[in-house]
Amino acid sequence: MDAVRAPDGAPGAGAPGGPAPAGARAPVALAHESHGTGAPMVLLHGVGLDRRMWDRCLPALAARHRVTLVDLRGHGASPAAAAGVSLAELAEDVAELLSGPAHIVGFSLGALVAQRLGLDRPDLTASLTLVSSVAGRSEEEREAVARRQELAAEDFGASAWAAVDRWFSPAWRAQDPDLAQRVLDTLLANDRASYLACYRVFATADTGLWRWLPRIAAPTVAVTGERDPGSTPAMSQRLAGRIPGGRAVILPGARHLLPLECPQELADVILTHTGAHTGSHPGSHSGSHPGAQTGSRPGAQTGTDTGAHTGQESHRS
């Protein structure tokens, strides 16, 4: 892809596809692990979470793909994120893990990283699946996320509790209370400075991405939950309309944490999308067509022991 140029014709320093801005930090070595065989796939988590959030999707995905789960900079076992870290830097960290094209699946913050990777390194993005992604926030939505960012800076514990309240319906929490507690524990375990640095990216990066989205060349599907108050169905529709050839999928009844709340339905969407762009057919996979508005919500599924997968590799920084 040609370098993205600013309106005056000069290469836009720091713009997607353009030269890195002066003072850009070098990529960091991300903690990651790989499972399964097949076409490469990379899974990227949301802000304040880590690669374990994909445990429930992993068995289905690793049956078809060589799946690499990543802890983004500032999360899990990866190096800390400094104040001012950029979306471009988070994307470049992921690019350093790849030796060729991969299907990139990003959740929330990870979906923004996936979009930036698709713009900066189209050679590495076989397809994009944007899960629970924000896009084109309204002024009201920007103010709401700014308030959540302020709360995280002032009272990190209260911010974590509020996130779990948004993400888990009362019925789901009653059905799977241990999962809600594990998610809360993951949030509370974050390095505060790293969390705030990455939350700033999550809160603001969609505005900078918006103008460049028509340059994404990778086949793209955007999927979110019908009842997600932050990464709304309207946002997935916006992404589908903005990215050439993009599609939107809305999972009925679900909130934000699709990889945990409805892992089978999400895996169906991902595998149908990647199967259409690797020359492989979804075959006997039991998923419905991604556009379908059917399916149960297996919120009570138990987590998967990722260590049980054959061909497992684990790398920690």
PDB file of C-alpha atoms in Angstrom:
ATOM      1  CA  MET A   1       0.000   0.000   0.000  1.00  0.00           C
ATOM      2  CA  ASP A   2       1.257   3.474  -0.811  1.00  0.00           C
ATOM      3  CA  ALA A   3       2.151   5.731   2.072  1.00  0.00           C
ATOM      4  CA  VAL A   4      -0.833   7.661   3.363  1.00  0.00           C
ATOM      5  CA  ARG A   5      -0.387  11.350   2.638  1.00  0.00           C
ATOM      6  CA  ALA A   6      -1.615  14.378   4.485  1.00  0.00           C
ATOM      7  CA  PRO A   7      -3.944  16.768   2.648  1.00  0.00           C
ATOM      8  CA  ASP A   8      -1.020  18.986   1.591  1.00  0.00           C
ATOM      9  CA  GLY A   9       0.618  16.028  -0.165  1.00  0.00           C
ATOM     10  CA  ALA A  10       3.391  15.504   2.372  1.00  0.00           C
ATOM     11  CA  PRO A  11       3.676  12.090   4.005  1.00  0.00           C
ATOM     12  CA  GLY A  12       1.704  12.240   7.240  1.00  0.00           C
ATOM     13  CA  ALA A  13       4.101  11.431  10.062  1.00  0.00           C
ATOM     14  CA  GLY A  14       2.360   9.012  12.374  1.00  0.00           C
ATOM     15  CA  ALA A  15      -0.614   8.611  10.018  1.00  0.00           C
ATOM     16  CA  PRO A  16      -1.557   5.039   9.104  1.00  0.00           C
ATOM     17  CA  GLY A  17       0.783   3.829   6.395  1.00  0.00           C
ATOM     18  CA  GLY A  18       3.011   6.879   6.771  1.00  0.00           C
ATOM     19  CA  PRO A  19       6.401   7.314   8.442  1.00  0.00           C
ATOM     20  CA  ALA A  20       6.710   6.939  12.191  1.00  0.00           C
ATOM     21  CA  PRO A  21       6.706  10.219  14.105  1.00  0.00           C
ATOM     22  CA  ALA A  22       9.931  11.474  15.628  1.00  0.00           C
ATOM     23  CA  GLY A  23      10.587   9.887  19.006  1.00  0.00           C
ATOM     24  CA  ALA A  24       8.441   6.800  18.394  1.00  0.00           C
ATOM     25  CA  ARG A  25       9.416   4.024  20.783  1.00  0.00           C
ATOM     26  CA  ALA A  26      10.767   0.701  19.560  1.00  0.00           C
ATOM     27  CA  PRO A  27       8.413  -2.306  19.585  1.00  0.00           C
ATOM     28  CA  VAL A  28       8.382  -4.436  22.726  1.00  0.00           C
ATOM     29  CA  ALA A  29       8.456  -8.233  22.902  1.00  0.00           C
ATOM     30  CA  LEU A  30       4.933  -9.335  23.754  1.00  0.00           C
ATOM     31  CA  ALA A  31       4.060 -12.323  25.918  1.00  0.00           C
ATOM     32  CA  HIS A  32       2.153 -14.798  23.760  1.00  0.00           C
ATOM     33  CA  GLU A  33       1.285 -18.447  23.289  1.00  0.00           C
ATOM     34  CA  SER A  34       0.289 -20.525  20.260  1.00  0.00           C
ATOM     35  CA  HIS A  35      -2.058 -23.469  19.781  1.00  0.00           C
ATOM     36  CA  GLY A  36      -3.282 -25.663  16.937  1.00  0.00           C
ATOM     37  CA  THR A  37      -2.357 -25.912  13.280  1.00  0.00           C
ATOM     38  CA  GLY A  38      -3.540 -24.270  10.095  1.00  0.00           C
ATOM     39  CA  ALA A  39      -3.596 -20.737   8.722  1.00  0.00           C
ATOM     40  CA  PRO A  40      -2.196 -18.272  11.281  1.00  0.00           C
ATOM     41  CA  MET A  41      -4.616 -16.353  13.484  1.00  0.00           C
ATOM     42  CA  VAL A  42      -3.867 -13.744  16.153  1.00  0.00           C
ATOM     43  CA  LEU A  43      -6.264 -12.907  19.011  1.00  0.00           C
ATOM     44  CA  LEU A  44      -6.061  -9.477  20.663  1.00  0.00           C
ATOM     45  CA  HIS A  45      -7.826  -8.674  23.936  1.00  0.00           C
ATOM     46  CA  GLY A  46      -9.465  -5.550  25.364  1.00  0.00           C
ATOM     47  CA  VAL A  47      -8.124  -2.865  27.686  1.00  0.00           C
ATOM     48  CA  GLY A  48      -7.496  -4.108  31.208  1.00  0.00           C
ATOM     49  CA  LEU A  49      -7.897  -7.757  30.212  1.00  0.00           C
ATOM     50  CA  ASP A  50      -5.392 -10.287  28.882  1.00  0.00           C
ATOM     51  CA  ARG A  51      -5.123 -13.256  26.539  1.00  0.00           C
ATOM     52  CA  ARG A  52      -7.071 -15.517  28.902  1.00  0.00           C
ATOM     53  CA  MET A  53     -10.284 -13.841  27.799  1.00  0.00           C
ATOM     54  CA  TRP A  54     -10.137 -16.035  24.661  1.00  0.00           C
ATOM     55  CA  ASP A  55     -10.070 -19.360  26.559  1.00  0.00           C
ATOM     56  CA  ARG A  56     -13.669 -20.245  25.720  1.00  0.00           C
ATOM     57  CA  CYS A  57     -13.227 -19.582  21.980  1.00  0.00           C
ATOM     58  CA  LEU A  58      -9.845 -21.252  21.721  1.00  0.00           C
ATOM     59  CA  PRO A  59     -10.840 -24.929  21.215  1.00  0.00           C
ATOM     60  CA  ALA A  60     -12.979 -24.173  18.152  1.00  0.00           C
ATOM     61  CA  LEU A  61     -10.475 -21.720  16.660  1.00  0.00           C
ATOM     62  CA  ALA A  62      -7.391 -23.883  17.278  1.00  0.00           C
ATOM     63  CA  ALA A  63      -9.110 -26.813  15.551  1.00  0.00           C
ATOM     64  CA  ARG A  64      -8.830 -24.820  12.296  1.00  0.00           C
ATOM     65  CA  HIS A  65      -5.980 -22.365  12.796  1.00  0.00           C
ATOM     66  CA  ARG A  66      -2.575 -21.864  14.316  1.00  0.00           C
ATOM     67  CA  VAL A  67      -3.816 -19.458  16.969  1.00  0.00           C
ATOM     68  CA  THR A  68      -1.528 -17.008  18.745  1.00  0.00           C
ATOM     69  CA  LEU A  69      -2.930 -15.336  21.848  1.00  0.00           C
ATOM     70  CA  VAL A  70      -1.200 -12.100  22.790  1.00  0.00           C
ATOM     71  CA  ASP A  71      -0.879  -9.913  25.867  1.00  0.00           C
ATOM     72  CA  LEU A  72      -0.774  -6.361  24.518  1.00  0.00           C
ATOM     73  CA  ARG A  73       1.786  -3.910  25.845  1.00  0.00           C
ATOM     74  CA  GLY A  74       0.843  -2.919  29.380  1.00  0.00           C
ATOM     75  CA  HIS A  75      -1.204  -6.073  29.998  1.00  0.00           C
ATOM     76  CA  GLY A  76      -0.703  -9.557  31.406  1.00  0.00           C
ATOM     77  CA  ALA A  77       2.902 -10.725  31.202  1.00  0.00           C
ATOM     78  CA  SER A  78       3.971  -8.160  28.582  1.00  0.00           C
ATOM     79  CA  PRO A  79       6.137  -5.101  29.349  1.00  0.00           C
ATOM     80  CA  ALA A  80       4.544  -2.000  30.841  1.00  0.00           C
ATOM     81  CA  ALA A  81       3.034   0.742  28.703  1.00  0.00           C
ATOM     82  CA  ALA A  82       4.443   4.227  29.171  1.00  0.00           C
ATOM     83  CA  ALA A  83       2.328   7.355  29.262  1.00  0.00           C
ATOM     84  CA  GLY A  84       1.667   8.537  25.738  1.00  0.00           C
ATOM     85  CA  VAL A  85       1.817   5.101  24.140  1.00  0.00           C
ATOM     86  CA  SER A  86       0.145   5.250  20.737  1.00  0.00           C
ATOM     87  CA  LEU A  87      -2.130   2.936  18.802  1.00  0.00           C
ATOM     88  CA  ALA A  88       0.561   2.712  16.132  1.00  0.00           C
ATOM     89  CA  GLU A  89       3.049   1.428  18.722  1.00  0.00           C
ATOM     90  CA  LEU A  90       0.609  -1.192  20.003  1.00  0.00           C
ATOM     91  CA  ALA A  91       0.050  -2.356  16.425  1.00  0.00           C
ATOM     92  CA  GLU A  92       3.762  -2.476  15.651  1.00  0.00           C
ATOM     93  CA  ASP A  93       4.313  -4.683  18.712  1.00  0.00           C
ATOM     94  CA  VAL A  94       1.901  -7.204  17.190  1.00  0.00           C
ATOM     95  CA  ALA A  95       3.475  -6.893  13.744  1.00  0.00           C
ATOM     96  CA  GLU A  96       6.828  -7.933  15.224  1.00  0.00           C
ATOM     97  CA  LEU A  97       5.315 -11.326  16.121  1.00  0.00           C
ATOM     98  CA  LEU A  98       4.241 -12.088  12.553  1.00  0.00           C
ATOM     99  CA  SER A  99       6.310 -13.638   9.793  1.00  0.00           C
ATOM    100  CA  GLY A 100       3.529 -13.494   7.205  1.00  0.00           C
ATOM    101  CA  PRO A 101      -0.171 -12.814   6.738  1.00  0.00           C
ATOM    102  CA  ALA A 102      -2.483 -13.781   9.601  1.00  0.00           C
ATOM    103  CA  HIS A 103      -6.165 -13.512  10.359  1.00  0.00           C
ATOM    104  CA  ILE A 104      -6.332 -10.759  12.991  1.00  0.00           C
ATOM    105  CA  VAL A 105      -9.166 -10.960  15.524  1.00  0.00           C
ATOM    106  CA  GLY A 106      -9.351  -8.005  17.895  1.00  0.00           C
ATOM    107  CA  PHE A 107     -11.698  -7.333  20.792  1.00  0.00           C
ATOM    108  CA  SER A 108     -12.483  -3.733  21.864  1.00  0.00           C
ATOM    109  CA  LEU A 109      -9.034  -2.079  22.240  1.00  0.00           C
ATOM    110  CA  GLY A 110      -7.694  -5.062  20.302  1.00  0.00           C
ATOM    111  CA  ALA A 111     -10.093  -4.243  17.459  1.00  0.00           C
ATOM    112  CA  LEU A 112      -8.591  -0.748  17.213  1.00  0.00           C
ATOM    113  CA  VAL A 113      -5.123  -2.305  17.160  1.00  0.00           C
ATOM    114  CA  ALA A 114      -6.315  -4.652  14.406  1.00  0.00           C
ATOM    115  CA  GLN A 115      -7.581  -1.728  12.321  1.00  0.00           C
ATOM    116  CA  ARG A 116      -4.282   0.110  12.667  1.00  0.00           C
ATOM    117  CA  LEU A 117      -2.388  -3.064  11.764  1.00  0.00           C
ATOM    118  CA  GLY A 118      -4.561  -3.435   8.673  1.00  0.00           C
ATOM    119  CA  LEU A 119      -3.637   0.097   7.625  1.00  0.00           C
ATOM    120  CA  ASP A 120       0.067   0.018   8.491  1.00  0.00           C
ATOM    121  CA  ARG A 121       0.830  -3.574   7.480  1.00  0.00           C
ATOM    122  CA  PRO A 122      -1.638  -4.847   4.887  1.00  0.00           C
ATOM    123  CA  ASP A 123       0.955  -7.488   4.015  1.00  0.00           C
ATOM    124  CA  LEU A 124       0.372  -9.066   7.432  1.00  0.00           C
ATOM    125  CA  THR A 125      -3.436  -8.950   7.546  1.00  0.00           C
ATOM    126  CA  ALA A 126      -5.197 -11.793   5.741  1.00  0.00           C
ATOM    127  CA  SER A 127      -8.508 -10.707   7.260  1.00  0.00           C
ATOM    128  CA  LEU A 128      -9.863  -8.630  10.137  1.00  0.00           C
ATOM    129  CA  THR A 129     -12.549  -9.609  12.635  1.00  0.00           C
ATOM    130  CA  LEU A 130     -13.456  -6.585  14.763  1.00  0.00           C
ATOM    131  CA  VAL A 131     -15.221  -7.762  17.921  1.00  0.00           C
ATOM    132  CA  SER A 132     -17.089  -5.255  20.104  1.00  0.00           C
ATOM    133  CA  SER A 133     -15.278  -2.361  18.444  1.00  0.00           C
ATOM    134  CA  VAL A 134     -15.981   1.316  18.911  1.00  0.00           C
ATOM    135  CA  ALA A 135     -16.207   3.498  15.814  1.00  0.00           C
ATOM    136  CA  GLY A 136     -17.149   7.088  15.146  1.00  0.00           C
ATOM    137  CA  ARG A 137     -18.250   7.884  18.693  1.00  0.00           C
ATOM    138  CA  SER A 138     -20.792  10.667  19.033  1.00  0.00           C
ATOM    139  CA  GLU A 139     -20.038  13.653  21.269  1.00  0.00           C
ATOM    140  CA  GLU A 140     -22.156  12.086  23.997  1.00  0.00           C
ATOM    141  CA  GLU A 141     -20.317   8.772  23.659  1.00  0.00           C
ATOM    142  CA  ARG A 142     -16.934  10.529  23.785  1.00  0.00           C
ATOM    143  CA  GLU A 143     -17.975  12.341  26.949  1.00  0.00           C
ATOM    144  CA  ALA A 144     -19.111   9.077  28.548  1.00  0.00           C
ATOM    145  CA  VAL A 145     -15.807   7.318  27.882  1.00  0.00           C
ATOM    146  CA  ALA A 146     -13.904  10.403  29.080  1.00  0.00           C
ATOM    147  CA  ARG A 147     -15.811  10.202  32.372  1.00  0.00           C
ATOM    148  CA  ARG A 148     -14.871   6.527  32.707  1.00  0.00           C
ATOM    149  CA  GLN A 149     -11.235   7.449  32.072  1.00  0.00           C
ATOM    150  CA  GLU A 150     -11.414  10.089  34.799  1.00  0.00           C
ATOM    151  CA  LEU A 151     -12.958   7.603  37.230  1.00  0.00           C
ATOM    152  CA  ALA A 152     -10.161   5.126  36.526  1.00  0.00           C
ATOM    153  CA  ALA A 153      -7.592   7.785  37.386  1.00  0.00           C
ATOM    154  CA  GLU A 154      -9.397   8.876  40.543  1.00  0.00           C
ATOM    155  CA  ASP A 155     -10.677   5.547  41.907  1.00  0.00           C
ATOM    156  CA  PHE A 156      -9.361   2.521  40.069  1.00  0.00           C
ATOM    157  CA  GLY A 157     -11.326   0.029  42.160  1.00  0.00           C
ATOM    158  CA  ALA A 158     -14.623   1.784  41.541  1.00  0.00           C
ATOM    159  CA  SER A 159     -13.814   1.916  37.835  1.00  0.00           C
ATOM    160  CA  ALA A 160     -13.223  -1.844  37.719  1.00  0.00           C
ATOM    161  CA  TRP A 161     -16.491  -2.548  39.539  1.00  0.00           C
ATOM    162  CA  ALA A 162     -18.355  -0.246  37.158  1.00  0.00           C
ATOM    163  CA  ALA A 163     -16.900  -2.064  34.145  1.00  0.00           C
ATOM    164  CA  VAL A 164     -18.077  -5.439  35.430  1.00  0.00           C
ATOM    165  CA  ASP A 165     -21.525  -3.957  36.054  1.00  0.00           C
ATOM    166  CA  ARG A 166     -21.678  -2.763  32.438  1.00  0.00           C
ATOM    167  CA  TRP A 167     -20.395  -6.003  30.999  1.00  0.00           C
ATOM    168  CA  PHE A 168     -22.393  -8.561  32.993  1.00  0.00           C
ATOM    169  CA  SER A 169     -26.179  -8.602  33.067  1.00  0.00           C
ATOM    170  CA  PRO A 170     -27.678  -9.553  36.452  1.00  0.00           C
ATOM    171  CA  ALA A 171     -28.854 -12.860  34.965  1.00  0.00           C
ATOM    172  CA  TRP A 172     -25.402 -13.721  33.581  1.00  0.00           C
ATOM    173  CA  ARG A 173     -23.663 -12.785  36.807  1.00  0.00           C
ATOM    174  CA  ALA A 174     -26.087 -14.988  38.780  1.00  0.00           C
ATOM    175  CA  GLN A 175     -25.516 -17.821  36.316  1.00  0.00           C
ATOM    176  CA  ASP A 176     -21.720 -17.538  36.262  1.00  0.00           C
ATOM    177  CA  PRO A 177     -20.576 -15.604  39.376  1.00  0.00           C
ATOM    178  CA  ASP A 178     -17.050 -17.032  39.345  1.00  0.00           C
ATOM    179  CA  LEU A 179     -16.452 -15.648  35.873  1.00  0.00           C
ATOM    180  CA  ALA A 180     -17.515 -12.147  36.898  1.00  0.00           C
ATOM    181  CA  GLN A 181     -15.123 -12.344  39.839  1.00  0.00           C
ATOM    182  CA  ARG A 182     -12.251 -13.534  37.617  1.00  0.00           C
ATOM    183  CA  VAL A 183     -12.812 -10.630  35.235  1.00  0.00           C
ATOM    184  CA  LEU A 184     -12.865  -8.206  38.165  1.00  0.00           C
ATOM    185  CA  ASP A 185      -9.670  -9.729  39.571  1.00  0.00           C
ATOM    186  CA  THR A 186      -7.963  -9.341  36.178  1.00  0.00           C
ATOM    187  CA  LEU A 187      -8.919  -5.673  36.028  1.00  0.00           C
ATOM    188  CA  LEU A 188      -7.754  -4.983  39.577  1.00  0.00           C
ATOM    189  CA  ALA A 189      -4.409  -6.708  38.948  1.00  0.00           C
ATOM    190  CA  ASN A 190      -3.448  -4.222  36.240  1.00  0.00           C
ATOM    191  CA  ASP A 191      -0.527  -1.868  36.637  1.00  0.00           C
ATOM    192  CA  ARG A 192      -2.385   1.415  37.082  1.00  0.00           C
ATOM    193  CA  ALA A 193      -0.108   3.560  34.950  1.00  0.00           C
ATOM    194  CA  SER A 194      -0.146   1.055  32.079  1.00  0.00           C
ATOM    195  CA  TYR A 195      -3.912   0.752  32.281  1.00  0.00           C
ATOM    196  CA  LEU A 196      -4.431   4.494  32.125  1.00  0.00           C
ATOM    197  CA  ALA A 197      -2.011   4.846  29.213  1.00  0.00           C
ATOM    198  CA  CYS A 198      -3.824   2.166  27.218  1.00  0.00           C
ATOM    199  CA  TYR A 199      -7.269   3.391  28.227  1.00  0.00           C
ATOM    200  CA  ARG A 200      -6.403   6.769  26.746  1.00  0.00           C
ATOM    201  CA  VAL A 201      -5.730   4.991  23.434  1.00  0.00           C
ATOM    202  CA  PHE A 202      -9.046   3.157  23.687  1.00  0.00           C
ATOM    203  CA  ALA A 203     -10.905   6.369  24.529  1.00  0.00           C
ATOM    204  CA  THR A 204      -9.527   8.442  21.667  1.00  0.00           C
ATOM    205  CA  ALA A 205      -8.066   6.352  18.841  1.00  0.00           C
ATOM    206  CA  ASP A 206     -11.294   5.722  16.923  1.00  0.00           C
ATOM    207  CA  THR A 207     -11.474   9.436  16.082  1.00  0.00           C
ATOM    208  CA  GLY A 208      -8.074   9.358  14.411  1.00  0.00           C
ATOM    209  CA  LEU A 209      -8.794   6.088  12.604  1.00  0.00           C
ATOM    210  CA  TRP A 210     -12.102   7.129  11.089  1.00  0.00           C
ATOM    211  CA  ARG A 211     -10.799   9.037   8.050  1.00  0.00           C
ATOM    212  CA  TRP A 212      -8.441   6.213   7.099  1.00  0.00           C
ATOM    213  CA  LEU A 213     -10.829   3.245   7.354  1.00  0.00           C
ATOM    214  CA  PRO A 214     -11.674   3.227   3.605  1.00  0.00           C
ATOM    215  CA  ARG A 215      -8.022   2.330   2.977  1.00  0.00           C
ATOM    216  CA  ILE A 216      -8.309  -1.024   4.772  1.00  0.00           C
ATOM    217  CA  ALA A 217      -7.939  -3.712   2.116  1.00  0.00           C
ATOM    218  CA  ALA A 218      -8.326  -6.842   4.259  1.00  0.00           C
ATOM    219  CA  PRO A 219     -11.711  -8.613   4.216  1.00  0.00           C
ATOM    220  CA  THR A 220     -13.424  -7.327   7.359  1.00  0.00           C
ATOM    221  CA  VAL A 221     -16.343  -8.332   9.549  1.00  0.00           C
ATOM    222  CA  ALA A 222     -17.470  -6.286  12.569  1.00  0.00           C
ATOM    223  CA  VAL A 223     -19.435  -8.147  15.245  1.00  0.00           C
ATOM    224  CA  THR A 224     -20.983  -6.898  18.460  1.00  0.00           C
ATOM    225  CA  GLY A 225     -23.710  -7.707  20.940  1.00  0.00           C
ATOM    226  CA  GLU A 226     -27.240  -6.462  20.517  1.00  0.00           C
ATOM    227  CA  ARG A 227     -27.191  -5.025  24.061  1.00  0.00           C
ATOM    228  CA  ASP A 228     -23.649  -3.660  24.162  1.00  0.00           C
ATOM    229  CA  PRO A 229     -24.003  -0.075  25.457  1.00  0.00           C
ATOM    230  CA  GLY A 230     -20.452   0.996  24.592  1.00  0.00           C
ATOM    231  CA  SER A 231     -19.572  -0.834  21.365  1.00  0.00           C
ATOM    232  CA  THR A 232     -23.038  -0.540  19.944  1.00  0.00           C
ATOM    233  CA  PRO A 233     -24.640  -2.278  16.955  1.00  0.00           C
ATOM    234  CA  ALA A 234     -24.666   1.117  15.238  1.00  0.00           C
ATOM    235  CA  MET A 235     -20.865   1.236  15.551  1.00  0.00           C
ATOM    236  CA  SER A 236     -20.441  -2.145  13.875  1.00  0.00           C
ATOM    237  CA  GLN A 237     -22.754  -0.969  11.111  1.00  0.00           C
ATOM    238  CA  ARG A 238     -20.617   2.155  10.729  1.00  0.00           C
ATOM    239  CA  LEU A 239     -17.476   0.061  10.404  1.00  0.00           C
ATOM    240  CA  ALA A 240     -19.118  -2.182   7.830  1.00  0.00           C
ATOM    241  CA  GLY A 241     -20.159   0.849   5.813  1.00  0.00           C
ATOM    242  CA  ARG A 242     -16.806   2.599   6.112  1.00  0.00           C
ATOM    243  CA  ILE A 243     -14.472  -0.309   5.262  1.00  0.00           C
ATOM    244  CA  PRO A 244     -14.742  -1.488   1.644  1.00  0.00           C
ATOM    245  CA  GLY A 245     -16.612  -4.787   1.500  1.00  0.00           C
ATOM    246  CA  GLY A 246     -17.140  -4.777   5.264  1.00  0.00           C
ATOM    247  CA  ARG A 247     -19.934  -6.736   6.928  1.00  0.00           C
ATOM    248  CA  ALA A 248     -21.639  -6.323  10.290  1.00  0.00           C
ATOM    249  CA  VAL A 249     -22.951  -9.110  12.527  1.00  0.00           C
ATOM    250  CA  ILE A 250     -25.086  -8.432  15.602  1.00  0.00           C
ATOM    251  CA  LEU A 251     -25.375 -11.260  18.132  1.00  0.00           C
ATOM    252  CA  PRO A 252     -28.829 -11.203  19.732  1.00  0.00           C
ATOM    253  CA  GLY A 253     -29.185 -10.653  23.459  1.00  0.00           C
ATOM    254  CA  ALA A 254     -25.441 -10.299  24.124  1.00  0.00           C
ATOM    255  CA  ARG A 255     -23.514  -7.506  25.815  1.00  0.00           C
ATOM    256  CA  HIS A 256     -19.825  -6.608  25.457  1.00  0.00           C
ATOM    257  CA  LEU A 257     -17.771  -9.666  26.417  1.00  0.00           C
ATOM    258  CA  LEU A 258     -18.641 -11.826  23.415  1.00  0.00           C
ATOM    259  CA  PRO A 259     -15.619 -14.160  23.783  1.00  0.00           C
ATOM    260  CA  LEU A 260     -16.888 -15.073  27.257  1.00  0.00           C
ATOM    261  CA  GLU A 261     -20.646 -14.610  26.991  1.00  0.00           C
ATOM    262  CA  CYS A 262     -21.307 -16.376  23.675  1.00  0.00           C
ATOM    263  CA  PRO A 263     -18.044 -18.055  22.615  1.00  0.00           C
ATOM    264  CA  GLN A 264     -19.596 -20.596  20.251  1.00  0.00           C
ATOM    265  CA  GLU A 265     -21.569 -18.016  18.288  1.00  0.00           C
ATOM    266  CA  LEU A 266     -18.511 -15.765  18.070  1.00  0.00           C
ATOM    267  CA  ALA A 267     -16.294 -18.646  16.954  1.00  0.00           C
ATOM    268  CA  ASP A 268     -18.872 -19.430  14.260  1.00  0.00           C
ATOM    269  CA  VAL A 269     -18.652 -15.874  12.937  1.00  0.00           C
ATOM    270  CA  ILE A 270     -14.845 -15.873  13.001  1.00  0.00           C
ATOM    271  CA  LEU A 271     -14.429 -19.250  11.312  1.00  0.00           C
ATOM    272  CA  THR A 272     -16.985 -18.534   8.617  1.00  0.00           C
ATOM    273  CA  HIS A 273     -15.156 -15.290   7.857  1.00  0.00           C
ATOM    274  CA  THR A 274     -11.657 -16.768   7.843  1.00  0.00           C
ATOM    275  CA  GLY A 275     -12.818 -19.847   5.940  1.00  0.00           C
ATOM    276  CA  ALA A 276     -14.096 -17.620   3.160  1.00  0.00           C
ATOM    277  CA  HIS A 277     -10.673 -15.972   2.835  1.00  0.00           C
ATOM    278  CA  THR A 278      -8.233 -18.871   3.159  1.00  0.00           C
ATOM    279  CA  GLY A 279      -9.659 -21.106   0.451  1.00  0.00           C
ATOM    280  CA  SER A 280     -11.008 -23.452   3.120  1.00  0.00           C
ATOM    281  CA  HIS A 281     -14.643 -24.258   3.677  1.00  0.00           C
ATOM    282  CA  PRO A 282     -16.187 -24.146   7.143  1.00  0.00           C
ATOM    283  CA  GLY A 283     -17.091 -27.785   6.473  1.00  0.00           C
ATOM    284  CA  SER A 284     -18.780 -29.554   9.344  1.00  0.00           C
ATOM    285  CA  HIS A 285     -18.467 -26.617  11.718  1.00  0.00           C
ATOM    286  CA  SER A 286     -21.860 -26.196  13.327  1.00  0.00           C
ATOM    287  CA  GLY A 287     -22.050 -22.421  13.140  1.00  0.00           C
ATOM    288  CA  SER A 288     -24.819 -20.525  11.395  1.00  0.00           C
ATOM    289  CA  HIS A 289     -24.228 -17.957   8.673  1.00  0.00           C
ATOM    290  CA  PRO A 290     -22.753 -14.833  10.239  1.00  0.00           C
ATOM    291  CA  GLY A 291     -25.760 -12.760   9.323  1.00  0.00           C
ATOM    292  CA  ALA A 292     -28.133 -14.970  11.248  1.00  0.00           C
ATOM    293  CA  GLN A 293     -29.821 -13.642  14.359  1.00  0.00           C
ATOM    294  CA  THR A 294     -30.264 -17.040  15.947  1.00  0.00           C
ATOM    295  CA  GLY A 295     -28.490 -19.166  18.508  1.00  0.00           C
ATOM    296  CA  SER A 296     -28.423 -19.700  22.240  1.00  0.00           C
ATOM    297  CA  ARG A 297     -26.267 -17.769  24.656  1.00  0.00           C
ATOM    298  CA  PRO A 298     -23.999 -20.287  26.406  1.00  0.00           C
ATOM    299  CA  GLY A 299     -23.090 -17.931  29.200  1.00  0.00           C
ATOM    300  CA  ALA A 300     -22.708 -20.868  31.597  1.00  0.00           C
ATOM    301  CA  GLN A 301     -19.983 -22.622  29.624  1.00  0.00           C
ATOM    302  CA  THR A 302     -16.965 -23.406  31.745  1.00  0.00           C
ATOM    303  CA  GLY A 303     -13.558 -22.039  30.894  1.00  0.00           C
ATOM    304  CA  THR A 304     -11.094 -24.059  28.862  1.00  0.00           C
ATOM    305  CA  ASP A 305      -7.744 -25.295  30.090  1.00  0.00           C
ATOM    306  CA  THR A 306      -5.539 -23.944  27.328  1.00  0.00           C
ATOM    307  CA  GLY A 307      -2.672 -26.138  28.389  1.00  0.00           C
ATOM    308  CA  ALA A 308      -4.536 -29.185  27.145  1.00  0.00           C
ATOM    309  CA  HIS A 309      -4.169 -28.242  23.493  1.00  0.00           C
ATOM    310  CA  THR A 310      -1.756 -30.177  21.356  1.00  0.00           C
ATOM    311  CA  GLY A 311       1.082 -28.288  19.760  1.00  0.00           C
ATOM    312  CA  GLN A 312       1.013 -25.630  22.479  1.00  0.00           C
ATOM    313  CA  GLU A 313       3.817 -23.114  22.605  1.00  0.00           C
ATOM    314  CA  SER A 314       4.174 -20.441  25.246  1.00  0.00           C
ATOM    315  CA  HIS A 315       6.528 -17.457  25.183  1.00  0.00           C
ATOM    316  CA  ARG A 316       6.789 -14.932  27.964  1.00  0.00           C
ATOM    317  CA  SER A 317       8.790 -11.762  28.106  1.00  0.00           C
TER     318      SER A 317
END
